[in-house]
Short mmCIF file of C-alpha atoms in Angstrom, two decimals:
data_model
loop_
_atom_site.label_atom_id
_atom_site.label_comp_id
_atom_site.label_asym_id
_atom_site.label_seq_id
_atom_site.Cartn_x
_atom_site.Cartn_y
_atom_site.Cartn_z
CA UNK M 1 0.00 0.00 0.00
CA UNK M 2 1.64 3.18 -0.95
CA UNK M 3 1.14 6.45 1.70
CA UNK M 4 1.65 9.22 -1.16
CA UNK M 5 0.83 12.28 -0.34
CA UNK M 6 -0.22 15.16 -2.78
CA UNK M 7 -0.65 18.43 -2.60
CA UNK M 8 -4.55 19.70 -2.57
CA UNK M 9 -5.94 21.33 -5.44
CA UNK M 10 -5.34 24.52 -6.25
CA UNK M 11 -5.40 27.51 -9.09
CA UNK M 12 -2.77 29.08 -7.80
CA UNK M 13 -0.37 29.02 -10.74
CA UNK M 14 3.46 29.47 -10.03
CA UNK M 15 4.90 32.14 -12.10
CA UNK M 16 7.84 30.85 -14.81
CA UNK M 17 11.24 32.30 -13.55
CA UNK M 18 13.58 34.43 -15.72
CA UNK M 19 16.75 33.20 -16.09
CA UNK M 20 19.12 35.71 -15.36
CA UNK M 21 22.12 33.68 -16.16
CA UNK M 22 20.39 33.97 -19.93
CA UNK M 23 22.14 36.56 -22.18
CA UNK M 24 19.16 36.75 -24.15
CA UNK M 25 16.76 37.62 -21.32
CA UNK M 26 18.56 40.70 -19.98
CA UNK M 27 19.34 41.97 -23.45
CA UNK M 28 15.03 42.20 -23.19
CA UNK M 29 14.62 43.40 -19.56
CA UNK M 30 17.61 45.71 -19.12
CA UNK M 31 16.55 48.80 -20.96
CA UNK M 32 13.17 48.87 -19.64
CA UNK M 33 14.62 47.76 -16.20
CA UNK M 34 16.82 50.93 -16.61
CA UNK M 35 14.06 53.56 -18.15
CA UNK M 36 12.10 52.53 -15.13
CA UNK M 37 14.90 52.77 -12.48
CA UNK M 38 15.73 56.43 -13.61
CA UNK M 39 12.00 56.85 -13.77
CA UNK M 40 11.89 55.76 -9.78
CA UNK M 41 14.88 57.90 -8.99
CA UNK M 42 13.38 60.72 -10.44
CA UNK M 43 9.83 60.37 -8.28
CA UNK M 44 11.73 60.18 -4.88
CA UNK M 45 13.65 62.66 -5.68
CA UNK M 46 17.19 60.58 -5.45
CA UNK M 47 20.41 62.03 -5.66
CA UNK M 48 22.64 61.40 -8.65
CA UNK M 49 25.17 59.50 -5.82
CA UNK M 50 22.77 58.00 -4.46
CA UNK M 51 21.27 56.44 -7.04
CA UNK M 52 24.47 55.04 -8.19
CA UNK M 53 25.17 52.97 -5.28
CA UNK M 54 21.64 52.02 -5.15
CA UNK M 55 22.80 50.36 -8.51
CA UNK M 56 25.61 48.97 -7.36
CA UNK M 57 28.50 51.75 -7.36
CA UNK M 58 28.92 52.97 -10.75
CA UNK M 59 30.92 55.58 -11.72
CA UNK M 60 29.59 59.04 -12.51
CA UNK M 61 30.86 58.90 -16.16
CA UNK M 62 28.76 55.46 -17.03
CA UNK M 63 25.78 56.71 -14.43
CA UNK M 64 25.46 59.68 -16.60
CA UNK M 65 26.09 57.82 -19.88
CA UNK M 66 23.43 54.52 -19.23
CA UNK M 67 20.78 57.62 -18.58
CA UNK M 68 21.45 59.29 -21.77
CA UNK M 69 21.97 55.73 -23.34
CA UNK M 70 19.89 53.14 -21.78
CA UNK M 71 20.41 50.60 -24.65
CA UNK M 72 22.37 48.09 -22.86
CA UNK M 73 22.81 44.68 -21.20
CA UNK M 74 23.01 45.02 -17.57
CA UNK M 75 24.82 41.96 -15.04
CA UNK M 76 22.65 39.92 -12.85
CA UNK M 77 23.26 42.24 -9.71
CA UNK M 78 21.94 45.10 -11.31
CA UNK M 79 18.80 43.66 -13.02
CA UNK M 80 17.88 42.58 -9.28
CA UNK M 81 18.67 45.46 -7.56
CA UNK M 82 16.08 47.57 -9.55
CA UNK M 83 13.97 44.58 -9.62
CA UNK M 84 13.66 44.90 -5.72
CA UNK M 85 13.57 48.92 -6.49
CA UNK M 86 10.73 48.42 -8.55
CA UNK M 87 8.75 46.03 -6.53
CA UNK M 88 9.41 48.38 -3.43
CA UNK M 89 7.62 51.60 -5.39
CA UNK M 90 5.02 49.73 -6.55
CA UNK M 91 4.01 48.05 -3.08
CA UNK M 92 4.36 51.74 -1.52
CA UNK M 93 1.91 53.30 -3.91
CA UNK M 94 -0.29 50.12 -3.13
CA UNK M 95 0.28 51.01 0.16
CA UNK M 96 0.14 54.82 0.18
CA UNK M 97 -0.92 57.66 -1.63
CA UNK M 98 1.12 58.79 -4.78
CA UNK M 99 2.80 61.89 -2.30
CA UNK M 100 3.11 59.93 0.63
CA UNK M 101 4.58 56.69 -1.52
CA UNK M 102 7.42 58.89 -3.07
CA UNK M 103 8.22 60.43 0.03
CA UNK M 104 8.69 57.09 2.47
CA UNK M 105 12.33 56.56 1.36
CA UNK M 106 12.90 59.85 3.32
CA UNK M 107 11.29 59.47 6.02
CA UNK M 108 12.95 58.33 9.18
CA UNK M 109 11.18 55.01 10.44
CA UNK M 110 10.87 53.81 14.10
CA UNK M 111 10.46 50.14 12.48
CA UNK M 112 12.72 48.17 13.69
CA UNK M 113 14.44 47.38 10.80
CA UNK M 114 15.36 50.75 10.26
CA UNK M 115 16.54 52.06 13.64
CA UNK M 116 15.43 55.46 13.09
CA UNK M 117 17.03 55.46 9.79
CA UNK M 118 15.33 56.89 5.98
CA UNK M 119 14.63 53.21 4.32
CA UNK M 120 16.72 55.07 1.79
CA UNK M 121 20.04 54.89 3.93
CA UNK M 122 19.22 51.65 5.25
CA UNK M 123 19.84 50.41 1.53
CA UNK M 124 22.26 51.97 0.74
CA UNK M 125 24.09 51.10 3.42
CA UNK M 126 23.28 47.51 3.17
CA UNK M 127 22.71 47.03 -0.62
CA UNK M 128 20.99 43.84 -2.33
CA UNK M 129 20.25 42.33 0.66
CA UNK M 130 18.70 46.12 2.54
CA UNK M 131 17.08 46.35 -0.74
CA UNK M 132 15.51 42.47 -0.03
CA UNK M 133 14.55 43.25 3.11
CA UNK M 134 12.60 46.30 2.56
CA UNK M 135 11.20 44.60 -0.75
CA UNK M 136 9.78 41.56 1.76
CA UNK M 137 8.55 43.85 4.59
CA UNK M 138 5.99 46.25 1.98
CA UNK M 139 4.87 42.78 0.20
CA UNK M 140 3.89 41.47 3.45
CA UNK M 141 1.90 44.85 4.64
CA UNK M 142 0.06 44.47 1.94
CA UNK M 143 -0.81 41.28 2.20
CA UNK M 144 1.63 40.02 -0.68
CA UNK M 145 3.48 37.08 1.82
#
């Protein structure tokens, strides 16, 4: 007698997962991933430095050079960072109102998390995985984990 167990019925459908690893598939994301990064800088009202390191620490010459020329194909680390950058402005204007929403990476927080910090310098200072973090604590606010 066999004691398999299966999973109940469900319609939740798993999305597919990009492979990053695949030259082809950031040739198609990264200049959209880009547009809308310098898109998202621009709304919260991020500094030119700071939105470099929030991309990973790139040099003022290719900063200014991948926003007049976003036709490019960006590494793994970068596609993810705005990924999370992305998914963070999103869940805030889920979250907040459009003034409010822009504003929130500005604001010192009490959460803990933050320790009185702007969510802003708490990634910066702790990159990809701040960026994570923050990313993971506005999806589950609003319900997303």
């Amino acid at each position: 007698m066999s004691l398999a167990y299966s999973y109940p019925k469900s319609r939740f459908e798993p999305a597919v997962l990009i492979d990053l690893n695949s030259r082809a598939e950031r040739e198609r994301l990264s200049r959209s991933a880009l547009m809308g990064f310098f898109k998202l800088a621009a709304a919260w009202s991020v500094r030119d430095d700071d939105a470099r390191e929030l991309l990973g620490g790139l040099s003022s010459s290719s900063y200014y050079d991948w926003k007049k020329n976003p036709d490019r194909v960006l590494e793994v680390d970068r596609i993810t960072r705005i990924s999370y950058l992305l998914g963070i402005y999103k869940a805030l204007h889920i979250l907040y109102g459009d003034k409010l929403a822009d504003e929130w990476v500005h604001l010192p927080n009490t959460n803990p998390i933050f320790a009185g910090r702007t969510p802003l310098a708490y990634m910066l200072a702790g990159g990809l995985i701040a960026m994570q973090t923050v990313r993971k604590l506005l999806d589950a606010r609003r319900g997303g984990l």
